Amino acid sequence: MATAAELDAPTKPLDTFRHEARDWIEANFPPALKHAGNAMATIEGPADESADETAWRTAMGKKGWGVPTWPQQYGGGGLTSAEARVLNEELGRAGAFNPIGGMGVMMFGPTLLEYGTDAQKQKYIPDIAMGNVRWCQGYSEPNAGSDLANIQTFAEDKGDHYLVNGQKTWTSGGQWADKCFALVRTDKSQKHAGISFLLIDDMHAEGVEVRPINLISGFSPFCETFFTNVKVPKENLVGQEGQGWTIGTRLLQHERNSLSGGGGSAARMNAGNGITALAKQYRGADEHGRIKDADLRSRIIRHEMDQRAFALTLRRAALDAKSNQGPSAATSIMKNVGARITQDRAELGVEIMGMNGLGWEGEGFSSEEINQTRVWLWGKAVSIYGGSTEIQNNVIAKRILGMLDHQ
Amino acid sequence: MATAAELDAPTKPLDTFRHEARDWIEANFPPALKHAGNAMATIEGPADESADETAWRTAMGKKGWGVPTWPQQYGGGGLTSAEARVLNEELGRAGAFNPIGGMGVMMFGPTLLEYGTDAQKQKYIPDIAMGNVRWCQGYSEPNAGSDLANIQTFAEDKGDHYLVNGQKTWTSGGQWADKCFALVRTDKSQKHAGISFLLIDDMHAEGVEVRPINLISGFSPFCETFFTNVKVPKENLVGQEGQGWTIGTRLLQHERNSLSGGGGSAARMNAGNGITALAKQYRGADEHGRIKDADLRSRIIRHEMDQRAFALTLRRAALDAKSNQGPSAATSIMKNVGARITQDRAELGVEIMGMNGLGWEGEGFSSEEINQTRVWLWGKAVSIYGGSTEIQNNVIAKRILGMLDHQ
Amino acid sequence: MAVLNEEQTMLRDMAREWADNESPVTAFRNMRNAAPAEGYDSAAWSEIGQMGWGGIVVPEAYGGSDFGYLSLGLVVEQLGRNLAASPLASVGPAATAIAMGSSDAAKNDWLGKIATGDAVATLAIDEGPVHDPATIATAVADGKLSGTKEFVAEGDSADLFVVAAADGLYLVAGDEGVTRHSRTMADARSHAQIVFDHAPATRLGGTDLTQKIVDRATAVLAAEMLGMAEQAFAVTNDYLKTRVQFGQPLSTFQALQHRMAKQFTELELMRSVVEAALEAIDAGRSDIDQAVSLAKAVGGETLKLVSREMVQLHGGIGMTDEYDAGLYLKRAAVLEAMWGNAAYHRERFARLNDY
Amino acid sequence: MAVLNEEQTMLRDMAREWADNESPVTAFRNMRNAAPAEGYDSAAWSEIGQMGWGGIVVPEAYGGSDFGYLSLGLVVEQLGRNLAASPLASVGPAATAIAMGSSDAAKNDWLGKIATGDAVATLAIDEGPVHDPATIATAVADGKLSGTKEFVAEGDSADLFVVAAADGLYLVAGDEGVTRHSRTMADARSHAQIVFDHAPATRLGGTDLTQKIVDRATAVLAAEMLGMAEQAFAVTNDYLKTRVQFGQPLSTFQALQHRMAKQFTELELMRSVVEAALEAIDAGRSDIDQAVSLAKAVGGETLKLVSREMVQLHGGIGMTDEYDAGLYLKRAAVLEAMWGNAAYHRERFARLNDY
């Protein structure tokens, strides 16, 4: 979603900025990294950073361009959205990438910039801007999934600090994280109004135990996290006690937008004839060059059209947001449609490859085939996390019907 | 659904009965009616009865074979279910049909035989057995559709009679009916327990007004029925006051079974290559003889398989019922699957015929084409009447999940 | 909603207001019951003419406003919401055929009258019950056109026909050599059989022009379908809020809520593809054909879903002619069949993309 | 439930009891984690042998019970409910190949051992990742068979292979000329590549026999899928009753109730088609091929629906390896691909019916 800032006048003519960005990238981007991915931005945990990667991250961090629109006083780039778009175009042009990402950039930073004190921003934002610190999200609990407001992790008031006890789950990247932003209960007598937003400074401190959860895909990007008598100073409270639900759901908006962006990137990734080519490669083409299996072909066509419609909807929503029409109604459907397309595509991929699309590891399967299996399984999560398809449907229904029988 | 009676031993050897039935049919069935339909059994209202039709109805009525398993003392045939099956086979063999049907036979008769007094049976059953009297169903009201127990038509106790006031809707064949079995409220203080089952002897009496409802298909098989100070003698109450919900839902079981039977007959009617032949006729075949439009063909294949699965399920449920395994779990799904198949088929028919499948009347369309339009539109009702698809899903959910958030 | 310029916003708002005030669904009912020979609401058409909507895609040089297809689509969408019985969706593409065509005489003679609503032009393309531009047999010899066209929208009264022949597109004006056979269809609109027997014809262009015009007509039809789907959804939505069963409004039943959410989701996708097709036409993009097939196929499935759910979720009264659900259902089915159904456009899209 | 005779009822009940007590899903987990070379639970297989299930489709003359395919299907269904890692679904059809085959020596040598579970026989048919019996290249010359078979169930340890060659079906016993290459697949079961290089082979019959055996194997597979779908549904159903969100069990949310009702509906249809295929085999009907394609296609779509809903309706924990949902999902996908997926069988059904 574009913000009002996107309509701001740039601080200098865009052409001037474009040349400045191009020159700086040329001077700083290590050519060896051309067209490489951004390890830090993924959920799969850190790869060992090469010297070139460290150099590039440090350069971008110092320049503030990893978080280009954040304020310069906290280590951001201080750019307008228009300039940030130009920067992004120039990075793409040079085969470069933004090496600074993760939950700190996508969710926590924007939220703290909105709700934090100046001291909190000074303490936490620069490290995020430099890509020095990994944050994880302490939200879900075993009995608070879709019903997030049911969290029970308790932060007991001990005068100058809180004593935190409880169990979180689905802590993304918990095993690699340095710090955690968490929803905790400071008042057991109220549901929503008893929730506060608290920062855990050290995920390696005593009393913090992190257990990776083994997923059906064979990955373990999430953890169960146990807090036992963890001391947290009171200055780590963001906003007021009881304001956690408001701040926490604001953060979820940032998450949802980044997931919609994910949908967008999925739409881009999936664009073209990828699945069609795969079908012809594995299943053959008929004498007219069409995918041979007519039944499969008819489903691929529908999928490709669905994806095209989704890409056009993302474009429409972005244009709506940029104009003065306000947020588009279309944004509420992005999560579900993105999930459906991702999952349909993975199902088609597995079907096309037949038994080869179900290889787990070892000999007899190409890396693309093993990857297909894993992506298919991992993809089952996209309709569950970040607000399940069912919760999104509740939200849409509330919007259109104006009422709900729960929540 | 087969009943326990189906397992009864026949009263005489079936072969003997078969010969008796064959001879009687040959002696009584007017050859001119061979392979004609049964006008009375349809919901579309009476056709003018020919002399042959009258003769056949009278003969079958006197013999009791229009309602072959009903007791002889009330004009039924007194046959076992096995004999009734043989009779049916012999009718089919001779190209004959059962001329006696309608709601009296399908729903009201079986219910009255179960709950009525001997006097009531003597009064009403013989006319049904002769096919002399048409019954209609006074159940639904404008604010009591899926929520049937919400009926408000009130039968006020006036000592020796009730005074009935209220409005019914969806009265099937109300404009052609002689009599009406109705759910009425005798107690406003209780919902289900305030309902009674009452017989209205004369649909042409003063105070009864019937207005046909024009449907989207252009047919008007249903009516709105208004009762204004209609006097009904107390002996017309079936069962006790307040027993109406029990009796009324028992009657609905008979309706549902006949609708499942309808599903069965739909499955039989639809069997074979009807829709495939239609597709090839209107849309052509490819060089291998396959339906030319591959997308359409793939949907026809799925539909045909769905129908085959449904037919096998009907067969399985019938076999279950005949054996000692009790009613099959499959019976709960019949209504919805039957509706889905009927509607899918009609949609495919319209799609295949293109603009020709949307003719309304007049020149330029064959009678099959006009019929396709009407059947398609009328078919939209099958997922609404007799317990909507949504209500059936509630019932299935209650069965499998053991609870419901309403009802 | 596409990003609109000021003219487009005004036009859309004006069309919406006019449709709601002057052409509600009851106006369609009245037309249907009166069954005028022309099969549309001629009083409303005269107003439309005065508002200049007949000229939205007519070049300014010929008295039109030349606002383009997104503008025409916005207006037709508003009319579609209320099932307005207007020839506008036929007139626009027919006007474009003349405007893009090679006959200056045709432009001079007709575009001005079309822009003011004084002439009704329409397309006569198909020769069977299913759209199939590859099998056109109509032929022209010595300036005389012969052939039989089926299901010509507004064919009962159109003043001029843009006719597809095997070798391209022609204009037939007037009644010489033209015989009209009325057809009564489920949507109660005009879809006549037109027999051309040596009708004097003016050549407009080749088969490439035919395809361009059919694509434009399809995009405008998709806009009508979008309006219908929107309104069918809105009416159902309102009904669920007011209808009480088991002591609570139907809108509180979660199973129904999720079905409405599903429809809403598909409607948003439909809006995107329909607007994209109209914009592609205005931008003169090279992939208009793909954009149009995407719009008709995706939009067609959505309207099918929404119009069927409209009947089902209204329950019994949805089956009565007194309620509007049946009207949307019938018109939806006719539009689905026109200019190629969803399956046709899926296949076309697939071939254009080499699937 | 098909109408069963007394033997069948006893067999089914016994299999259900055994599977629930001796072979719950935890037994499969243990096998998966231990990863034995044979890829199945050999202790359980030995019990199965003692119970005589290996001989359900073996003629009595050779020590079997000859109960038939409905009986075999009932047992495999019960095993499928708990994902029991047993070779039974491969052994049965392979035994039939020998029993129907033309070699008396093969019958005498092997059927008795198969009936007691002392020999594991399997089918080696496909030569690529997708079932395609029309493109078999394996050839036999001078009694020696050569060719490469892919994804042979139980191939890691089978004692004898029923092998499809271009001209018919052969039996290869022993290790001469046989090389096995293990494959690690998502379902953690045995699906080995088997390379036959001049392996001594006994002819069993022509390609018509191949088709008959593949149809039987497919029907038995469909029975396994039925058991899996039943149990996946039952586990989800139980979970919805116990999992509380927003202060109420998930089972009280109507949107979920209707999704469960949908699955239940499809399951009932699936049971009908699967049992009909098994009954068609036992009755020696002429349309076994159609019945089998119906079962695999309809059943395949149902298991797909139910296994995907199992994960989704379990929410986050459905994604964890600790819960069983993923095990059903993975095995379901493998069975869907075996012996032709739903699309393959829809096309076969259509051709058999001249659609």
XYZ file of N, CA and C in Angstrom, chain B residues 57-233:
531
model
N -57.604 -45.231 -14.495
C -57.509 -44.779 -13.111
C -58.570 -45.484 -12.256
N -59.758 -45.596 -12.800
C -60.842 -46.235 -12.050
C -60.531 -47.710 -11.793
N -60.048 -48.376 -12.821
C -59.735 -49.802 -12.672
C -58.648 -50.017 -11.621
N -57.587 -49.246 -11.738
C -56.490 -49.384 -10.773
C -56.962 -49.000 -9.371
N -57.785 -47.969 -9.298
C -58.299 -47.533 -8.010
C -59.142 -48.606 -7.344
N -60.040 -49.167 -8.094
C -60.907 -50.210 -7.520
C -60.105 -51.411 -7.072
N -59.080 -51.715 -7.833
C -58.229 -52.861 -7.497
C -57.358 -52.564 -6.265
N -57.191 -51.281 -5.981
C -56.328 -50.898 -4.856
C -54.855 -50.833 -5.233
N -54.557 -51.016 -6.491
C -53.155 -51.130 -6.905
C -52.466 -49.797 -7.151
N -53.207 -48.695 -7.071
C -52.545 -47.383 -7.120
C -51.705 -47.154 -5.869
N -52.167 -47.761 -4.770
C -51.434 -47.706 -3.499
C -51.289 -49.152 -3.029
N -50.443 -49.895 -3.712
C -50.493 -51.355 -3.599
C -50.225 -51.901 -2.200
N -49.414 -51.196 -1.402
C -49.078 -51.761 -0.084
C -49.985 -51.232 1.026
N -50.904 -50.334 0.694
C -51.801 -49.826 1.739
C -52.829 -50.903 2.090
N -53.384 -50.831 3.321
C -54.331 -51.870 3.759
C -55.579 -51.921 2.870
N -56.058 -53.136 2.649
C -57.243 -53.308 1.808
C -58.486 -52.661 2.426
N -58.552 -52.651 3.775
C -59.761 -52.116 4.412
C -60.016 -50.650 4.074
N -58.917 -49.929 3.671
C -59.092 -48.529 3.287
C -58.946 -48.345 1.779
N -59.065 -49.415 1.064
C -59.013 -49.284 -0.395
C -57.644 -49.512 -1.002
N -56.660 -49.905 -0.175
C -55.341 -50.194 -0.731
C -55.283 -51.596 -1.305
N -54.120 -51.969 -1.843
C -53.967 -53.257 -2.492
C -53.636 -54.388 -1.529
N -53.153 -54.056 -0.347
C -52.807 -55.072 0.631
C -51.649 -55.965 0.197
N -50.837 -55.485 -0.736
C -49.726 -56.314 -1.214
C -48.516 -56.163 -0.293
N -47.636 -57.159 -0.345
C -46.336 -57.001 0.289
C -45.473 -56.133 -0.630
N -44.365 -55.649 -0.061
C -43.479 -54.840 -0.891
C -42.927 -55.648 -2.047
N -42.670 -56.918 -1.800
C -42.160 -57.771 -2.880
C -43.181 -57.870 -4.003
N -44.442 -58.050 -3.623
C -45.488 -58.110 -4.654
C -45.625 -56.765 -5.378
N -45.504 -55.696 -4.603
C -45.612 -54.375 -5.233
C -44.502 -54.179 -6.260
N -43.321 -54.682 -5.952
C -42.231 -54.577 -6.928
C -42.565 -55.361 -8.183
N -43.115 -56.556 -7.975
C -43.498 -57.367 -9.134
C -44.558 -56.632 -9.955
N -45.540 -56.060 -9.257
C -46.580 -55.305 -9.954
C -45.959 -54.195 -10.804
N -45.011 -53.504 -10.182
C -44.352 -52.402 -10.881
C -43.601 -52.886 -12.117
N -42.939 -54.030 -11.952
C -42.232 -54.612 -13.102
C -43.207 -54.966 -14.214
N -44.335 -55.502 -13.822
C -45.317 -55.909 -14.838
C -45.956 -54.700 -15.511
N -46.174 -53.655 -14.742
C -46.684 -52.416 -15.353
C -45.674 -51.917 -16.398
N -44.414 -51.905 -15.990
C -43.370 -51.463 -16.916
C -43.311 -52.332 -18.158
N -43.432 -53.626 -17.950
C -43.354 -54.580 -19.045
C -44.470 -54.331 -20.062
N -45.629 -53.927 -19.542
C -46.782 -53.708 -20.415
C -46.814 -52.292 -20.976
N -45.798 -51.472 -20.619
C -45.828 -50.068 -21.052
C -46.890 -49.276 -20.316
N -47.322 -49.796 -19.189
C -48.366 -49.122 -18.425
C -47.733 -48.285 -17.310
N -48.547 -47.662 -16.501
C -48.055 -46.812 -15.429
C -49.105 -46.783 -14.331
N -48.643 -46.345 -13.174
C -49.579 -46.165 -12.062
C -50.239 -44.800 -12.210
N -51.562 -44.753 -12.437
C -52.224 -43.475 -12.707
C -52.583 -42.699 -11.446
N -52.220 -43.221 -10.311
C -52.656 -42.603 -9.055
C -51.448 -42.125 -8.283
N -51.392 -40.815 -8.028
C -50.213 -40.272 -7.360
C -50.532 -38.987 -6.639
N -49.558 -38.111 -6.601
C -49.754 -36.822 -5.957
C -49.425 -36.866 -4.469
N -49.668 -35.731 -3.824
C -49.261 -35.589 -2.429
C -50.051 -36.477 -1.482
N -51.270 -36.794 -1.871
C -52.062 -37.704 -1.044
C -51.377 -39.051 -0.940
N -50.895 -39.537 -2.059
C -50.248 -40.846 -2.095
C -48.853 -40.790 -1.481
N -48.094 -39.754 -1.877
C -46.680 -39.734 -1.495
C -46.455 -39.350 -0.036
N -47.286 -38.426 0.463
C -46.975 -37.880 1.781
C -48.106 -38.040 2.783
N -49.293 -37.561 2.392
C -50.344 -37.482 3.392
C -50.866 -38.861 3.792
N -51.117 -39.715 2.798
C -51.662 -41.035 3.077
C -50.830 -41.818 4.084
N -49.526 -42.010 3.810
C -48.700 -42.773 4.756
C -48.725 -42.175 6.163
N -48.778 -40.837 6.230
C -48.782 -40.186 7.536
C -50.100 -40.438 8.260
N -51.212 -40.326 7.524
C -52.520 -40.549 8.165
C -52.664 -42.007 8.599
N -52.156 -42.916 7.774
C -52.212 -44.338 8.160
C -51.480 -44.571 9.476
N -50.485 -43.747 9.715
C -49.701 -43.922 10.932
C -50.339 -43.226 12.140
N -50.861 -42.026 11.915
C -51.302 -41.204 13.049
C -52.813 -41.002 13.139
N -53.551 -41.310 12.062
C -54.974 -40.988 12.047
C -55.816 -41.951 12.864
N -57.042 -41.510 13.180
C -58.002 -42.422 13.800
C -58.605 -43.302 12.707
N -59.273 -44.347 13.141
C -59.907 -45.211 12.144
C -60.938 -44.421 11.331
N -61.658 -43.547 12.018
C -62.665 -42.743 11.301
C -62.019 -41.861 10.240
N -60.901 -41.253 10.612
C -60.201 -40.394 9.638
C -59.708 -41.195 8.442
N -59.177 -42.369 8.728
C -58.687 -43.207 7.612
C -59.830 -43.587 6.704
N -60.966 -43.980 7.303
C -62.142 -44.373 6.498
C -62.614 -43.208 5.635
N -62.517 -42.028 6.226
C -63.028 -40.856 5.513
C -62.121 -40.443 4.349
N -60.802 -40.505 4.548
C -59.905 -39.887 3.563
C -59.150 -40.866 2.661
N -58.756 -42.007 3.223
C -57.837 -42.870 2.461
C -58.468 -43.434 1.176
N -59.725 -43.932 1.223
C -60.264 -44.529 0.003
C -60.270 -43.569 -1.196
N -60.564 -42.291 -0.964
C -60.537 -41.327 -2.069
C -59.131 -41.148 -2.644
N -58.148 -41.179 -1.739
C -56.762 -41.088 -2.225
C -56.439 -42.326 -3.052
N -56.881 -43.497 -2.545
C -56.597 -44.759 -3.235
C -57.257 -44.788 -4.612
N -58.397 -44.132 -4.748
C -59.088 -44.081 -6.035
C -58.546 -42.972 -6.934
N -57.723 -42.088 -6.372
C -57.256 -40.962 -7.170
C -58.359 -39.955 -7.442
N -59.323 -39.869 -6.530
C -60.458 -38.959 -6.724
C -60.213 -37.563 -6.175
N -59.268 -37.480 -5.259
C -59.139 -36.227 -4.521
C -57.690 -35.766 -4.551
N -57.507 -34.471 -4.782
C -56.152 -33.895 -4.751
C -55.928 -33.192 -3.430
N -54.796 -33.501 -2.809
C -54.412 -32.844 -1.563
C -53.292 -31.851 -1.829
N -53.292 -30.792 -1.036
C -52.143 -29.891 -1.069
C -51.609 -29.722 0.345
N -50.393 -29.130 0.399
C -49.639 -29.076 1.647
C -49.603 -27.656 2.189
N -50.181 -27.412 3.344
C -50.168 -26.075 3.951
C -49.123 -25.981 5.038
N -47.903 -25.838 4.638
C -46.798 -25.817 5.599
C -46.151 -24.423 5.667
N -45.371 -24.085 4.636
C -44.576 -22.852 4.682
C -45.436 -21.609 4.816
N -44.827 -20.595 5.423
C -45.435 -19.268 5.489
C -44.357 -18.254 5.126
N -44.773 -17.008 4.835
C -43.764 -16.030 4.414
C -42.585 -15.913 5.382
N -42.846 -16.030 6.680
C -41.736 -15.942 7.631
C -41.390 -17.288 8.256
N -41.825 -18.346 7.616
C -41.488 -19.684 8.107
C -41.126 -20.528 6.891
N -39.902 -20.344 6.447
C -39.412 -21.123 5.304
C -38.514 -22.217 5.842
N -37.208 -21.945 5.852
C -36.300 -22.901 6.484
C -36.657 -23.064 7.959
N -37.097 -21.983 8.575
C -37.487 -22.021 9.995
C -38.977 -22.337 10.084
N -39.322 -23.557 9.721
C -40.729 -23.944 9.580
C -41.504 -23.824 10.888
N -40.833 -24.076 12.006
C -41.533 -24.067 13.291
C -42.023 -22.678 13.679
N -41.664 -21.699 12.870
C -42.098 -20.328 13.146
C -43.486 -20.006 12.583
N -44.243 -21.000 12.140
C -45.549 -20.724 11.513
C -46.477 -19.971 12.474
N -47.304 -19.100 11.889
C -48.182 -18.238 12.689
C -49.665 -18.458 12.391
N -50.002 -19.201 11.347
C -51.416 -19.437 11.039
C -52.085 -20.021 12.278
N -53.155 -19.348 12.713
C -53.691 -19.670 14.036
C -55.035 -20.384 13.920
N -55.172 -21.489 14.653
C -56.447 -22.209 14.726
C -57.004 -21.982 16.123
N -57.955 -21.106 16.169
C -58.492 -20.706 17.476
C -59.549 -21.718 17.924
N -59.466 -22.140 19.149
C -60.398 -23.138 19.681
C -61.749 -22.478 19.931
N -62.783 -22.932 19.203
C -64.133 -22.367 19.357
C -65.089 -23.426 19.890
N -64.581 -24.303 20.740
C -65.445 -25.336 21.298
C -65.513 -26.544 20.387
N -66.485 -26.587 19.475
C -66.606 -27.766 18.610
C -65.807 -27.611 17.318
N -65.254 -26.437 17.067
C -64.469 -26.261 15.841
C -63.316 -25.282 16.090
N -62.425 -25.270 15.082
C -61.365 -24.256 15.091
C -61.734 -23.183 14.084
N -61.278 -21.956 14.384
C -61.405 -20.886 13.414
C -59.983 -20.577 12.933
N -59.750 -20.816 11.650
C -58.385 -20.732 11.130
C -58.177 -19.411 10.402
N -57.100 -18.700 10.775
C -56.710 -17.462 10.120
C -55.207 -17.469 9.876
N -54.823 -17.034 8.686
C -53.391 -16.958 8.424
C -53.078 -17.106 6.951
N -51.771 -17.045 6.673
C -51.335 -17.128 5.278
C -50.301 -18.228 5.109
N -50.556 -19.109 4.171
C -49.575 -20.121 3.789
C -48.966 -19.718 2.450
N -47.781 -20.249 2.178
C -47.201 -20.003 0.860
C -46.546 -21.290 0.372
N -46.164 -21.306 -0.910
C -45.598 -22.512 -1.523
C -46.562 -23.688 -1.418
N -47.883 -23.394 -1.452
C -48.856 -24.464 -1.425
C -48.835 -25.136 -2.806
N -48.218 -26.312 -2.847
C -48.050 -26.993 -4.146
C -49.407 -27.352 -4.717
N -49.662 -26.927 -5.918
C -50.910 -27.276 -6.586
C -52.146 -26.775 -5.871
N -51.994 -25.730 -5.074
C -53.130 -25.210 -4.315
C -54.315 -24.846 -5.194
N -54.044 -24.368 -6.397
C -55.135 -23.935 -7.277
C -55.930 -25.101 -7.838
N -55.371 -26.313 -7.742
C -56.068 -27.487 -8.267
C -56.538 -28.429 -7.150
N -56.199 -28.085 -5.909
C -56.422 -29.038 -4.812
C -57.854 -28.985 -4.286
N -58.304 -30.139 -3.803
C -59.607 -30.225 -3.146
C -59.476 -30.024 -1.637
N -58.414 -30.571 -1.075
C -58.242 -30.568 0.372
C -56.791 -30.214 0.711
N -56.593 -29.877 1.969
C -55.260 -29.414 2.398
C -54.920 -29.978 3.771
N -53.730 -30.543 3.913
C -53.241 -30.874 5.253
C -52.300 -29.747 5.670
N -52.523 -29.234 6.863
C -51.834 -27.998 7.228
C -51.246 -28.074 8.623
N -50.135 -27.368 8.789
C -49.615 -27.110 10.125
C -50.189 -25.783 10.596
N -50.817 -25.816 11.764
C -51.385 -24.582 12.304
C -50.942 -24.437 13.753
N -51.060 -23.226 14.237
C -50.665 -22.965 15.615
C -51.922 -23.013 16.485
N -51.918 -23.856 17.514
C -53.046 -23.887 18.457
C -52.637 -23.310 19.802
N -51.341 -22.979 19.922
C -50.855 -22.423 21.189
C -49.751 -21.440 20.854
N -49.992 -20.168 21.190
C -48.997 -19.154 20.818
C -47.861 -19.059 21.827
N -47.993 -19.788 22.951
C -46.986 -19.620 24.001
C -45.790 -20.554 23.810
N -45.934 -21.530 22.924
C -44.813 -22.456 22.717
C -44.507 -22.545 21.222
N -43.231 -22.703 20.891
C -42.883 -22.738 19.469
C -43.270 -24.092 18.855
N -42.460 -25.120 19.067
C -42.744 -26.411 18.440
C -44.004 -27.059 19.016
N -44.134 -26.998 20.329
C -45.237 -27.709 20.984
C -46.576 -27.008 20.804
N -46.580 -25.840 20.158
C -47.843 -25.154 19.923
C -48.426 -25.443 18.551
N -47.837 -26.390 17.846
C -48.224 -26.658 16.452
C -49.105 -27.906 16.381
N -50.165 -27.827 15.594
C -51.041 -28.978 15.391
C -51.194 -29.263 13.900
N -51.637 -30.485 13.615
C -51.755 -30.958 12.228
C -53.243 -31.046 11.892
N -53.708 -30.197 10.990
C -55.143 -30.028 10.784
C -55.502 -30.237 9.312
N -56.685 -30.817 9.085
C -57.124 -31.094 7.718
C -58.207 -30.104 7.301
N -57.957 -29.420 6.189
C -58.937 -28.478 5.641
C -59.686 -29.227 4.541
N -61.001 -29.444 4.753
C -61.735 -30.346 3.861
C -62.071 -29.750 2.505
N -62.169 -28.431 2.453
C -62.636 -27.856 1.184
C -61.842 -26.598 0.846
N -61.009 -26.735 -0.166
C -60.188 -25.603 -0.581
C -61.004 -24.566 -1.361
N -62.271 -24.891 -1.630
C -63.116 -23.936 -2.360
C -64.107 -23.264 -1.434
N -63.999 -23.532 -0.133
C -64.937 -22.952 0.823
C -64.702 -21.445 0.953
N -65.704 -20.774 1.481
C -65.564 -19.346 1.743
C -64.438 -19.135 2.749
N -63.699 -18.062 2.567
C -62.611 -17.775 3.490
C -61.279 -18.358 3.040
N -61.303 -19.218 2.031
C -60.050 -19.762 1.485
C -59.773 -19.067 0.156
N -58.664 -18.384 0.105
C -58.312 -17.726 -1.160
C -56.955 -18.239 -1.615
N -56.877 -18.568 -2.896
C -55.664 -19.172 -3.442
C -55.160 -18.317 -4.598
N -53.896 -17.878 -4.501
C -53.307 -17.075 -5.590
C -52.053 -17.762 -6.100
N -52.082 -18.185 -7.354
C -50.878 -18.825 -7.900
C -49.684 -17.874 -7.887
N -48.526 -18.420 -7.607
C -47.275 -17.647 -7.614
C -46.589 -17.867 -8.957
N -46.302 -16.781 -9.647
C -45.615 -16.902 -10.929
C -44.122 -17.088 -10.682
N -43.577 -18.192 -11.180
C -42.159 -18.480 -10.948
C -41.293 -17.975 -12.096
N -40.003 -17.948 -11.850
C -39.064 -17.466 -12.868
C -39.051 -18.358 -14.098
N -39.502 -19.588 -13.945
C -39.552 -20.502 -15.081
C -40.801 -20.289 -15.926
N -41.680 -19.392 -15.469
C -42.934 -19.177 -16.181
C -44.048 -20.104 -15.722
N -43.729 -21.062 -14.866
C -44.745 -21.966 -14.322
C -45.338 -21.346 -13.049
N -46.507 -21.859 -12.670
C -47.106 -21.437 -11.401
C -47.627 -22.637 -10.628
N -46.789 -23.559 -10.259
C -47.258 -24.772 -9.591
C -47.571 -24.559 -8.112
N -47.178 -23.400 -7.582
C -47.388 -23.133 -6.162
C -48.331 -21.952 -5.987
N -48.884 -21.870 -4.782
C -49.800 -20.767 -4.501
C -49.482 -20.126 -3.170
N -49.964 -18.900 -3.048
C -50.183 -18.318 -1.739
C -51.609 -18.661 -1.347
N -51.802 -19.065 -0.116
C -53.139 -19.452 0.324
C -53.487 -18.660 1.580
N -54.646 -18.006 1.515
C -55.068 -17.167 2.641
C -56.280 -17.803 3.298
N -56.222 -18.000 4.595
C -57.363 -18.512 5.360
C -57.940 -17.373 6.202
N -59.205 -17.071 5.976
C -59.851 -16.008 6.743
C -61.104 -16.567 7.411
N -61.040 -16.732 8.710
C -62.162 -17.272 9.483
C -62.720 -18.560 8.881
N -61.830 -19.475 8.592
C -62.264 -20.759 8.039
C -62.586 -21.705 9.201
N -63.835 -22.199 9.186
C -64.278 -23.127 10.238
C -63.799 -24.538 9.921
N -63.133 -25.177 10.869
C -62.677 -26.557 10.668
C -63.131 -27.385 11.870
N -63.912 -28.450 11.646
C -64.403 -29.246 12.768
C -63.252 -29.902 13.518
